[in-house]
PDB file of C-alpha atoms and ligand atoms in Angstrom:
ATOM      1  CA  MET A   1       0.000   0.000   0.000  1.00  0.00           C
ATOM      2  CA  ILE A   2       1.267   3.445  -0.912  1.00  0.00           C
ATOM      3  CA  ASP A   3       1.378   5.871   2.012  1.00  0.00           C
ATOM      4  CA  LYS A   4      -1.000   8.660   0.847  1.00  0.00           C
ATOM      5  CA  GLU A   5       0.248  11.168   3.389  1.00  0.00           C
ATOM      6  CA  LYS A   6       3.829  10.770   2.170  1.00  0.00           C
ATOM      7  CA  ILE A   7       2.646  11.105  -1.445  1.00  0.00           C
ATOM      8  CA  TYR A   8       1.124  14.493  -0.508  1.00  0.00           C
ATOM      9  CA  ASP A   9       4.364  15.537   1.254  1.00  0.00           C
ATOM     10  CA  ALA A  10       6.463  14.605  -1.796  1.00  0.00           C
ATOM     11  CA  ALA A  11       4.002  16.216  -4.231  1.00  0.00           C
ATOM     12  CA  LEU A  12       4.201  19.450  -2.239  1.00  0.00           C
ATOM     13  CA  ILE A  13       7.996  19.438  -2.445  1.00  0.00           C
ATOM     14  CA  ILE A  14       7.771  18.879  -6.220  1.00  0.00           C
ATOM     15  CA  LYS A  15       5.165  21.642  -6.648  1.00  0.00           C
ATOM     16  CA  ASN A  16       7.388  24.083  -4.759  1.00  0.00           C
ATOM     17  CA  SER A  17      10.572  23.142  -6.620  1.00  0.00           C
ATOM     18  CA  GLU A  18      11.927  24.763  -9.753  1.00  0.00           C
ATOM     19  CA  TYR A  19      15.116  22.797 -10.350  1.00  0.00           C
ATOM     20  CA  ILE A  20      14.484  19.105  -9.851  1.00  0.00           C
ATOM     21  CA  VAL A  21      17.240  16.606 -10.554  1.00  0.00           C
ATOM     22  CA  VAL A  22      16.391  12.912 -10.853  1.00  0.00           C
ATOM     23  CA  PHE A  23      18.942  10.255  -9.936  1.00  0.00           C
ATOM     24  CA  SER A  24      17.922   6.815 -11.205  1.00  0.00           C
ATOM     25  CA  GLY A  25      19.252   3.299 -10.759  1.00  0.00           C
ATOM     26  CA  ALA A  26      18.480  -0.140 -12.112  1.00  0.00           C
ATOM     27  CA  GLY A  27      15.252  -0.358 -10.043  1.00  0.00           C
ATOM     28  CA  ILE A  28      13.504   2.205 -12.259  1.00  0.00           C
ATOM     29  CA  SER A  29      13.690  -0.208 -15.189  1.00  0.00           C
ATOM     30  CA  THR A  30      12.545  -3.454 -13.531  1.00  0.00           C
ATOM     31  CA  GLU A  31       8.936  -2.617 -14.458  1.00  0.00           C
ATOM     32  CA  SER A  32      10.072  -2.459 -18.098  1.00  0.00           C
ATOM     33  CA  GLY A  33      11.427  -6.003 -17.769  1.00  0.00           C
ATOM     34  CA  ILE A  34      15.133  -5.390 -17.089  1.00  0.00           C
ATOM     35  CA  ASP A  35      16.330  -7.013 -13.868  1.00  0.00           C
ATOM     36  CA  ASP A  36      18.227  -5.057 -11.253  1.00  0.00           C
ATOM     37  CA  PHE A  37      21.103  -6.604  -9.302  1.00  0.00           C
ATOM     38  CA  ARG A  38      18.707  -7.777  -6.578  1.00  0.00           C
ATOM     39  CA  SER A  39      16.167  -9.890  -8.543  1.00  0.00           C
ATOM     40  CA  PRO A  40      16.639 -13.444  -7.205  1.00  0.00           C
ATOM     41  CA  HIS A  41      16.262 -15.296 -10.524  1.00  0.00           C
ATOM     42  CA  GLY A  42      17.384 -12.503 -12.850  1.00  0.00           C
ATOM     43  CA  LEU A  43      20.226 -12.025 -15.287  1.00  0.00           C
ATOM     44  CA  TRP A  44      22.673 -11.216 -12.522  1.00  0.00           C
ATOM     45  CA  SER A  45      22.061 -14.488 -10.696  1.00  0.00           C
ATOM     46  CA  ARG A  46      23.404 -16.224 -13.824  1.00  0.00           C
ATOM     47  CA  TYR A  47      26.162 -13.704 -14.574  1.00  0.00           C
ATOM     48  CA  ASP A  48      28.049 -12.537 -11.499  1.00  0.00           C
ATOM     49  CA  PRO A  49      28.666  -8.825 -12.303  1.00  0.00           C
ATOM     50  CA  GLY A  50      31.938  -8.980 -10.350  1.00  0.00           C
ATOM     51  CA  ILE A  51      33.244 -11.285 -13.114  1.00  0.00           C
ATOM     52  CA  TYR A  52      31.138 -10.698 -16.239  1.00  0.00           C
ATOM     53  CA  ALA A  53      30.991  -6.903 -15.826  1.00  0.00           C
ATOM     54  CA  ASN A  54      34.578  -6.492 -14.606  1.00  0.00           C
ATOM     55  CA  TYR A  55      37.151  -4.662 -16.752  1.00  0.00           C
ATOM     56  CA  GLN A  56      40.122  -6.790 -15.650  1.00  0.00           C
ATOM     57  CA  TYR A  57      38.263  -9.982 -16.613  1.00  0.00           C
ATOM     58  CA  PHE A  58      37.277  -8.340 -19.930  1.00  0.00           C
ATOM     59  CA  LEU A  59      40.935  -7.674 -20.777  1.00  0.00           C
ATOM     60  CA  LYS A  60      41.829 -11.324 -20.016  1.00  0.00           C
ATOM     61  CA  ASP A  61      38.873 -12.909 -21.849  1.00  0.00           C
ATOM     62  CA  PRO A  62      36.252 -10.655 -23.500  1.00  0.00           C
ATOM     63  CA  SER A  63      34.054 -13.637 -24.400  1.00  0.00           C
ATOM     64  CA  LEU A  64      32.706 -13.729 -20.804  1.00  0.00           C
ATOM     65  CA  PHE A  65      31.471 -10.124 -20.970  1.00  0.00           C
ATOM     66  CA  TRP A  66      30.101 -10.542 -24.499  1.00  0.00           C
ATOM     67  CA  LYS A  67      28.164 -13.708 -23.549  1.00  0.00           C
ATOM     68  CA  MET A  68      26.266 -11.658 -20.946  1.00  0.00           C
ATOM     69  CA  HIS A  69      26.098  -8.491 -23.040  1.00  0.00           C
ATOM     70  CA  LYS A  70      24.449 -10.218 -25.997  1.00  0.00           C
ATOM     71  CA  GLU A  71      21.496 -11.006 -23.710  1.00  0.00           C
ATOM     72  CA  ILE A  72      21.418  -7.374 -22.567  1.00  0.00           C
ATOM     73  CA  GLU A  73      21.552  -6.157 -26.196  1.00  0.00           C
ATOM     74  CA  ASP A  74      18.524  -8.269 -27.107  1.00  0.00           C
ATOM     75  CA  LEU A  75      16.644  -6.890 -24.083  1.00  0.00           C
ATOM     76  CA  VAL A  76      17.583  -3.239 -24.569  1.00  0.00           C
ATOM     77  CA  ASP A  77      16.543  -3.370 -28.229  1.00  0.00           C
ATOM     78  CA  THR A  78      13.004  -4.431 -27.307  1.00  0.00           C
ATOM     79  CA  VAL A  79      12.117  -2.850 -23.922  1.00  0.00           C
ATOM     80  CA  GLU A  80       9.867   0.183 -23.554  1.00  0.00           C
ATOM     81  CA  PRO A  81       9.871   2.926 -20.907  1.00  0.00           C
ATOM     82  CA  ASN A  82       7.443   2.473 -18.009  1.00  0.00           C
ATOM     83  CA  GLN A  83       5.322   4.875 -15.975  1.00  0.00           C
ATOM     84  CA  SER A  84       8.328   6.160 -13.982  1.00  0.00           C
ATOM     85  CA  HIS A  85      10.315   7.186 -17.072  1.00  0.00           C
ATOM     86  CA  LEU A  86       7.183   8.743 -18.616  1.00  0.00           C
ATOM     87  CA  VAL A  87       6.235  10.772 -15.524  1.00  0.00           C
ATOM     88  CA  ILE A  88       9.798  12.090 -15.243  1.00  0.00           C
ATOM     89  CA  ALA A  89       9.563  13.239 -18.893  1.00  0.00           C
ATOM     90  CA  GLU A  90       6.171  14.820 -18.099  1.00  0.00           C
ATOM     91  CA  LEU A  91       7.676  16.683 -15.117  1.00  0.00           C
ATOM     92  CA  GLU A  92      10.330  18.027 -17.489  1.00  0.00           C
ATOM     93  CA  LYS A  93       7.571  19.248 -19.834  1.00  0.00           C
ATOM     94  CA  MET A  94       5.990  21.006 -16.824  1.00  0.00           C
ATOM     95  CA  GLY A  95       9.287  22.868 -16.324  1.00  0.00           C
ATOM     96  CA  LYS A  96      10.236  21.004 -13.149  1.00  0.00           C
ATOM     97  CA  VAL A  97      12.912  18.458 -14.056  1.00  0.00           C
ATOM     98  CA  LYS A  98      16.120  20.046 -15.329  1.00  0.00           C
ATOM     99  CA  ALA A  99      18.473  17.061 -15.296  1.00  0.00           C
ATOM    100  CA  VAL A 100      18.434  13.281 -15.091  1.00  0.00           C
ATOM    101  CA  ILE A 101      21.488  11.481 -13.743  1.00  0.00           C
ATOM    102  CA  THR A 102      21.271   7.769 -14.416  1.00  0.00           C
ATOM    103  CA  GLN A 103      23.333   4.724 -13.569  1.00  0.00           C
ATOM    104  CA  ASN A 104      21.500   2.798 -16.273  1.00  0.00           C
ATOM    105  CA  ILE A 105      22.665   2.050 -19.769  1.00  0.00           C
ATOM    106  CA  ASP A 106      19.242   1.042 -21.095  1.00  0.00           C
ATOM    107  CA  MET A 107      18.351   4.371 -22.817  1.00  0.00           C
ATOM    108  CA  LEU A 108      14.807   4.254 -21.377  1.00  0.00           C
ATOM    109  CA  HIS A 109      14.868   7.864 -20.172  1.00  0.00           C
ATOM    110  CA  GLN A 110      15.719   8.939 -23.727  1.00  0.00           C
ATOM    111  CA  LYS A 111      13.011   6.675 -25.186  1.00  0.00           C
ATOM    112  CA  ALA A 112      10.478   8.232 -22.768  1.00  0.00           C
ATOM    113  CA  GLY A 113      11.304  11.707 -24.064  1.00  0.00           C
ATOM    114  CA  THR A 114      13.682  13.058 -21.422  1.00  0.00           C
ATOM    115  CA  GLY A 115      15.729  15.835 -23.013  1.00  0.00           C
ATOM    116  CA  ARG A 116      12.965  17.056 -25.352  1.00  0.00           C
ATOM    117  CA  PHE A 117      12.414  20.189 -23.271  1.00  0.00           C
ATOM    118  CA  GLY A 118      16.061  20.861 -22.505  1.00  0.00           C
ATOM    119  CA  ALA A 119      16.799  18.590 -19.530  1.00  0.00           C
ATOM    120  CA  LYS A 120      20.311  17.201 -19.585  1.00  0.00           C
ATOM    121  CA  ILE A 121      21.004  13.479 -19.225  1.00  0.00           C
ATOM    122  CA  TYR A 122      24.142  12.287 -17.456  1.00  0.00           C
ATOM    123  CA  GLN A 123      24.812   8.596 -18.143  1.00  0.00           C
ATOM    124  CA  LEU A 124      27.275   7.876 -15.349  1.00  0.00           C
ATOM    125  CA  HIS A 125      27.914   4.330 -16.468  1.00  0.00           C
ATOM    126  CA  GLY A 126      28.368   5.067 -20.124  1.00  0.00           C
ATOM    127  CA  GLU A 127      26.509   4.777 -23.380  1.00  0.00           C
ATOM    128  CA  TYR A 128      24.899   1.661 -24.693  1.00  0.00           C
ATOM    129  CA  GLY A 129      24.690   2.885 -28.296  1.00  0.00           C
ATOM    130  CA  LYS A 130      28.399   3.099 -29.175  1.00  0.00           C
ATOM    131  CA  LEU A 131      31.390   0.752 -29.250  1.00  0.00           C
ATOM    132  CA  GLN A 132      35.095   1.441 -28.765  1.00  0.00           C
ATOM    133  CA  CYS A 133      38.399  -0.400 -29.164  1.00  0.00           C
ATOM    134  CA  VAL A 134      40.160  -0.645 -25.794  1.00  0.00           C
ATOM    135  CA  LYS A 135      43.592  -0.452 -27.499  1.00  0.00           C
ATOM    136  CA  CYS A 136      43.471   2.308 -30.174  1.00  0.00           C
ATOM    137  CA  HIS A 137      40.243   3.909 -28.773  1.00  0.00           C
ATOM    138  CA  LYS A 138      38.596   4.066 -32.214  1.00  0.00           C
ATOM    139  CA  GLU A 139      34.819   4.450 -31.891  1.00  0.00           C
ATOM    140  CA  PHE A 140      32.251   2.464 -33.848  1.00  0.00           C
ATOM    141  CA  GLU A 141      28.504   2.459 -34.405  1.00  0.00           C
ATOM    142  CA  TYR A 142      26.718  -0.842 -33.782  1.00  0.00           C
ATOM    143  CA  GLU A 143      25.904  -1.145 -37.522  1.00  0.00           C
ATOM    144  CA  GLU A 144      29.638  -1.187 -38.353  1.00  0.00           C
ATOM    145  CA  ILE A 145      30.551  -4.170 -36.178  1.00  0.00           C
ATOM    146  CA  ASP A 146      29.316  -7.759 -36.220  1.00  0.00           C
ATOM    147  CA  THR A 147      28.688  -8.519 -32.545  1.00  0.00           C
ATOM    148  CA  LYS A 148      26.214 -11.364 -33.116  1.00  0.00           C
ATOM    149  CA  ASN A 149      28.173 -13.967 -35.091  1.00  0.00           C
ATOM    150  CA  VAL A 150      31.474 -13.858 -33.192  1.00  0.00           C
ATOM    151  CA  ASP A 151      32.489 -14.706 -29.607  1.00  0.00           C
ATOM    152  CA  TYR A 152      33.721 -11.115 -29.326  1.00  0.00           C
ATOM    153  CA  PRO A 153      34.536  -8.368 -31.830  1.00  0.00           C
ATOM    154  CA  VAL A 154      38.167  -7.392 -32.504  1.00  0.00           C
ATOM    155  CA  CYS A 155      39.488  -4.138 -34.012  1.00  0.00           C
ATOM    156  CA  ASP A 156      41.827  -3.975 -37.061  1.00  0.00           C
ATOM    157  CA  CYS A 157      44.570  -2.993 -34.577  1.00  0.00           C
ATOM    158  CA  SER A 158      43.936  -6.340 -32.740  1.00  0.00           C
ATOM    159  CA  GLY A 159      42.428  -4.629 -29.662  1.00  0.00           C
ATOM    160  CA  TYR A 160      39.193  -5.919 -28.153  1.00  0.00           C
ATOM    161  CA  ILE A 161      36.033  -3.943 -28.908  1.00  0.00           C
ATOM    162  CA  LYS A 162      33.714  -3.068 -26.039  1.00  0.00           C
ATOM    163  CA  PRO A 163      30.471  -1.060 -25.815  1.00  0.00           C
ATOM    164  CA  LYS A 164      31.051   2.332 -24.202  1.00  0.00           C
ATOM    165  CA  VAL A 165      29.465   1.106 -20.975  1.00  0.00           C
ATOM    166  CA  ILE A 166      31.528   1.371 -17.815  1.00  0.00           C
ATOM    167  CA  LEU A 167      32.573  -1.900 -16.219  1.00  0.00           C
ATOM    168  CA  PHE A 168      33.622  -2.379 -12.597  1.00  0.00           C
ATOM    169  CA  GLY A 169      37.247  -1.233 -12.354  1.00  0.00           C
ATOM    170  CA  GLU A 170      36.960   1.411 -15.112  1.00  0.00           C
ATOM    171  CA  SER A 171      36.941   5.190 -14.716  1.00  0.00           C
ATOM    172  CA  LEU A 172      33.720   7.070 -15.360  1.00  0.00           C
ATOM    173  CA  PRO A 173      33.413   8.957 -18.679  1.00  0.00           C
ATOM    174  CA  HIS A 174      35.350  12.210 -18.617  1.00  0.00           C
ATOM    175  CA  GLY A 175      33.313  15.210 -17.462  1.00  0.00           C
ATOM    176  CA  VAL A 176      30.094  13.284 -16.805  1.00  0.00           C
ATOM    177  CA  LEU A 177      30.616  12.821 -13.067  1.00  0.00           C
ATOM    178  CA  GLU A 178      31.637  16.468 -12.676  1.00  0.00           C
ATOM    179  CA  GLY A 179      28.545  17.620 -14.618  1.00  0.00           C
ATOM    180  CA  ALA A 180      26.253  15.420 -12.526  1.00  0.00           C
ATOM    181  CA  MET A 181      27.749  16.663  -9.256  1.00  0.00           C
ATOM    182  CA  SER A 182      27.322  20.251 -10.400  1.00  0.00           C
ATOM    183  CA  GLU A 183      23.613  19.585 -11.148  1.00  0.00           C
ATOM    184  CA  CYS A 184      23.240  18.297  -7.578  1.00  0.00           C
ATOM    185  CA  THR A 185      24.645  21.546  -6.212  1.00  0.00           C
ATOM    186  CA  ASN A 186      22.010  23.496  -8.231  1.00  0.00           C
ATOM    187  CA  ALA A 187      19.041  21.281  -7.360  1.00  0.00           C
ATOM    188  CA  ASP A 188      16.281  22.431  -5.017  1.00  0.00           C
ATOM    189  CA  CYS A 189      14.919  18.863  -5.072  1.00  0.00           C
ATOM    190  CA  LEU A 190      16.609  15.533  -5.815  1.00  0.00           C
ATOM    191  CA  ILE A 191      14.448  12.495  -6.567  1.00  0.00           C
ATOM    192  CA  VAL A 192      16.400   9.275  -6.010  1.00  0.00           C
ATOM    193  CA  VAL A 193      14.635   6.325  -7.634  1.00  0.00           C
ATOM    194  CA  GLY A 194      15.420   2.612  -7.837  1.00  0.00           C
ATOM    195  CA  SER A 195      18.947   2.565  -6.492  1.00  0.00           C
ATOM    196  CA  SER A 196      20.455   0.599  -3.633  1.00  0.00           C
ATOM    197  CA  LEU A 197      23.071   3.406  -3.456  1.00  0.00           C
ATOM    198  CA  LEU A 198      25.821   0.833  -3.065  1.00  0.00           C
ATOM    199  CA  VAL A 199      27.838   1.795  -6.170  1.00  0.00           C
ATOM    200  CA  SER A 200      30.418   4.613  -5.836  1.00  0.00           C
ATOM    201  CA  PRO A 201      31.002   7.336  -6.909  1.00  0.00           C
ATOM    202  CA  ALA A 202      27.430   7.472  -8.280  1.00  0.00           C
ATOM    203  CA  ASN A 203      26.102   7.260  -4.732  1.00  0.00           C
ATOM    204  CA  PHE A 204      27.747  10.591  -3.810  1.00  0.00           C
ATOM    205  CA  MET A 205      24.831  12.454  -5.463  1.00  0.00           C
ATOM    206  CA  PRO A 206      22.284  12.468  -2.591  1.00  0.00           C
ATOM    207  CA  SER A 207      24.746  13.763  -0.004  1.00  0.00           C
ATOM    208  CA  ILE A 208      26.029  16.497  -2.360  1.00  0.00           C
ATOM    209  CA  ALA A 209      22.473  17.660  -3.082  1.00  0.00           C
ATOM    210  CA  LYS A 210      21.616  17.605   0.626  1.00  0.00           C
ATOM    211  CA  GLN A 211      24.736  19.565   1.490  1.00  0.00           C
ATOM    212  CA  TYR A 212      23.688  22.269  -1.003  1.00  0.00           C
ATOM    213  CA  GLY A 213      20.190  22.561   0.430  1.00  0.00           C
ATOM    214  CA  ALA A 214      18.049  20.337  -1.812  1.00  0.00           C
ATOM    215  CA  GLN A 215      15.074  18.459  -0.436  1.00  0.00           C
ATOM    216  CA  ILE A 216      15.446  14.764  -1.082  1.00  0.00           C
ATOM    217  CA  ILE A 217      12.738  12.285  -2.108  1.00  0.00           C
ATOM    218  CA  PHE A 218      13.613   8.570  -2.160  1.00  0.00           C
ATOM    219  CA  ILE A 219      11.460   6.124  -4.149  1.00  0.00           C
ATOM    220  CA  ASN A 220      12.500   2.524  -3.616  1.00  0.00           C
ATOM    221  CA  ARG A 221      11.084  -0.903  -2.870  1.00  0.00           C
ATOM    222  CA  GLU A 222      13.464  -1.480   0.011  1.00  0.00           C
ATOM    223  CA  ASN A 223      15.531   0.540   2.450  1.00  0.00           C
ATOM    224  CA  THR A 224      18.923   1.869   1.383  1.00  0.00           C
ATOM    225  CA  ILE A 225      22.106   2.631   3.257  1.00  0.00           C
ATOM    226  CA  MET A 226      21.395   6.396   2.939  1.00  0.00           C
ATOM    227  CA  ASP A 227      17.792   6.635   4.123  1.00  0.00           C
ATOM    228  CA  ASP A 228      18.687   9.266   6.706  1.00  0.00           C
ATOM    229  CA  LEU A 229      19.266  11.743   3.826  1.00  0.00           C
ATOM    230  CA  ALA A 230      15.639  11.491   2.659  1.00  0.00           C
ATOM    231  CA  ASP A 231      13.092  14.171   3.554  1.00  0.00           C
ATOM    232  CA  VAL A 232      10.402  11.812   2.254  1.00  0.00           C
ATOM    233  CA  PHE A 233      10.875   8.078   1.636  1.00  0.00           C
ATOM    234  CA  LEU A 234       8.215   6.563  -0.633  1.00  0.00           C
ATOM    235  CA  LYS A 235       8.398   2.809  -0.342  1.00  0.00           C
ATOM    236  CA  GLY A 236       6.972   0.599  -3.096  1.00  0.00           C
ATOM    237  CA  SER A 237       6.758   0.233  -6.856  1.00  0.00           C
ATOM    238  CA  ALA A 238       8.273   3.281  -8.559  1.00  0.00           C
ATOM    239  CA  GLY A 239       5.763   3.186 -11.436  1.00  0.00           C
ATOM    240  CA  GLU A 240       2.756   3.238  -9.116  1.00  0.00           C
ATOM    241  CA  ILE A 241       4.291   5.944  -6.936  1.00  0.00           C
ATOM    242  CA  PHE A 242       5.131   8.235  -9.879  1.00  0.00           C
ATOM    243  CA  ALA A 243       1.591   7.802 -11.262  1.00  0.00           C
ATOM    244  CA  GLU A 244       0.112   8.792  -7.872  1.00  0.00           C
ATOM    245  CA  LEU A 245       2.510  11.722  -7.533  1.00  0.00           C
ATOM    246  CA  LEU A 246       1.548  13.088 -10.952  1.00  0.00           C
ATOM    247  CA  LYS A 247      -2.166  12.854 -10.102  1.00  0.00           C
ATOM    248  CA  VAL A 248      -1.688  14.864  -6.910  1.00  0.00           C
ATOM    249  CA  ILE A 249       0.638  17.415  -8.559  1.00  0.00           C
ATOM    250  CA  LYS A 250      -1.916  18.043 -11.315  1.00  0.00           C
ATOM    251  CA  THR A 251      -4.831  18.653  -8.887  1.00  0.00           C
TER     252      THR A 251
HETATM  253  P1  NAD B 301      20.697  -2.020  -7.637  1.00  0.00           P
HETATM  254  O1  NAD B 301      20.320  -3.237  -8.428  1.00  0.00           O
HETATM  255  O2  NAD B 301      21.859  -2.109  -6.726  1.00  0.00           O
HETATM  256  O3  NAD B 301      19.446  -1.574  -6.750  1.00  0.00           O
HETATM  257  C1  NAD B 301      18.170  -1.417  -7.310  1.00  0.00           C
HETATM  258  C2  NAD B 301      17.222  -0.929  -6.217  1.00  0.00           C
HETATM  259  O4  NAD B 301      15.961  -0.673  -6.832  1.00  0.00           O
HETATM  260  C3  NAD B 301      16.986  -1.953  -5.118  1.00  0.00           C
HETATM  261  O5  NAD B 301      17.119  -1.316  -3.858  1.00  0.00           O
HETATM  262  C4  NAD B 301      15.549  -2.447  -5.365  1.00  0.00           C
HETATM  263  O6  NAD B 301      14.860  -2.734  -4.184  1.00  0.00           O
HETATM  264  C5  NAD B 301      14.932  -1.254  -6.044  1.00  0.00           C
HETATM  265  N1  NAD B 301      13.841  -1.595  -6.978  1.00  0.00           N
HETATM  266  C6  NAD B 301      13.783  -2.605  -7.864  1.00  0.00           C
HETATM  267  N2  NAD B 301      12.654  -2.548  -8.599  1.00  0.00           N
HETATM  268  C7  NAD B 301      11.972  -1.474  -8.137  1.00  0.00           C
HETATM  269  C8  NAD B 301      10.723  -0.879  -8.478  1.00  0.00           C
HETATM  270  N3  NAD B 301       9.954  -1.381  -9.439  1.00  0.00           N
HETATM  271  N4  NAD B 301      10.331   0.219  -7.812  1.00  0.00           N
HETATM  272  C9  NAD B 301      11.099   0.752  -6.809  1.00  0.00           C
HETATM  273  N5  NAD B 301      12.285   0.234  -6.443  1.00  0.00           N
HETATM  274  C10 NAD B 301      12.725  -0.856  -7.104  1.00  0.00           C
HETATM  275  O7  NAD B 301      20.820  -0.854  -8.688  1.00  0.00           O
HETATM  276  P2  NAD B 301      21.819   0.388  -8.759  1.00  0.00           P
HETATM  277  O8  NAD B 301      21.868   1.080  -7.444  1.00  0.00           O
HETATM  278  O9  NAD B 301      21.444   1.139  -9.984  1.00  0.00           O
HETATM  279  O10 NAD B 301      23.246  -0.262  -8.962  1.00  0.00           O
HETATM  280  C11 NAD B 301      23.399  -1.314  -9.909  1.00  0.00           C
HETATM  281  C12 NAD B 301      24.442  -1.078 -10.980  1.00  0.00           C
HETATM  282  O11 NAD B 301      24.123  -1.965 -12.085  1.00  0.00           O
HETATM  283  C13 NAD B 301      24.425   0.274 -11.575  1.00  0.00           C
HETATM  284  O12 NAD B 301      25.759   0.588 -11.722  1.00  0.00           O
HETATM  285  C14 NAD B 301      23.774   0.129 -12.971  1.00  0.00           C
HETATM  286  O13 NAD B 301      24.597   0.792 -13.899  1.00  0.00           O
HETATM  287  C15 NAD B 301      23.889  -1.327 -13.306  1.00  0.00           C
HETATM  288  N6  NAD B 301      22.646  -1.924 -13.883  1.00  0.00           N
HETATM  289  C16 NAD B 301      21.963  -1.245 -14.845  1.00  0.00           C
HETATM  290  C17 NAD B 301      20.792  -1.777 -15.355  1.00  0.00           C
HETATM  291  C18 NAD B 301      20.039  -0.989 -16.428  1.00  0.00           C
HETATM  292  O14 NAD B 301      20.658  -0.285 -17.225  1.00  0.00           O
HETATM  293  N7  NAD B 301      18.711  -1.075 -16.442  1.00  0.00           N
HETATM  294  C19 NAD B 301      20.307  -2.995 -14.883  1.00  0.00           C
HETATM  295  C20 NAD B 301      21.052  -3.675 -13.902  1.00  0.00           C
HETATM  296  C21 NAD B 301      22.235  -3.120 -13.391  1.00  0.00           C
END
């Protein structure tokens, strides 16, 4: 059951805010059919991210990463944004949301229309849509490289080719973290949705925003390690909560 009183509290914060920043994690996309790290029978129970999504393992044997990534590619090509992504895009249209910082690589914020009214998107963990050679750093579009009929793609220079997603052990894309942190300093409200807040440095965002005076709304199915930062914690399904929030904001 959604706590109605807390919905009203959060809706009031949103109504009174002019520079909302959204920080999303894998949990925002579970209702679109992409598992987060916590789903008991999901992708990550078959592919330990510490191995399959680890840069050092990739450099030793890229076939492990590509085995997992081919499943993700098939998913990302077919999934659609859910209520949470759509309401965030609607809040941008209403002039509220100015930036979305996401840990996800699934492009669902973009598919939902985020960015159409000027909001910036910071993809902390890289871009799904592009590939790059880890040796000569040449970039490729997906259409240029056969990723389906090989164990793993290799560049003309003999380097391994990897999507521009960030694996454990890799640095974040240049400038993206700095841009995201700067948005948090400008925010009057930060909405944190679907993240366990266990992955650093992405999980610095709520404390930066708090330090600079933002009000913080958490939307998550379970408690996180940073709950004490939240002004309002809305516990439950993100899609249902965003739908309720929008109803109250529009009344
Ligand atoms: P996480 O898996 O550590 O935590 C997800 C959180 O969302 C959990 O606390 C869970 O209870 C909550 N949750 C799940 N479904 C929810 C729902 N419908 N409504 C509300 N809450 C829900 O995710 P994280 O903090 O983003 O860290 C995982 C890392 O894995 C990130 O680095 C991310 O890049 C990557 N990842 C990305 C995707 C994607 O692109 N969709 C999917 C899996 C993992």
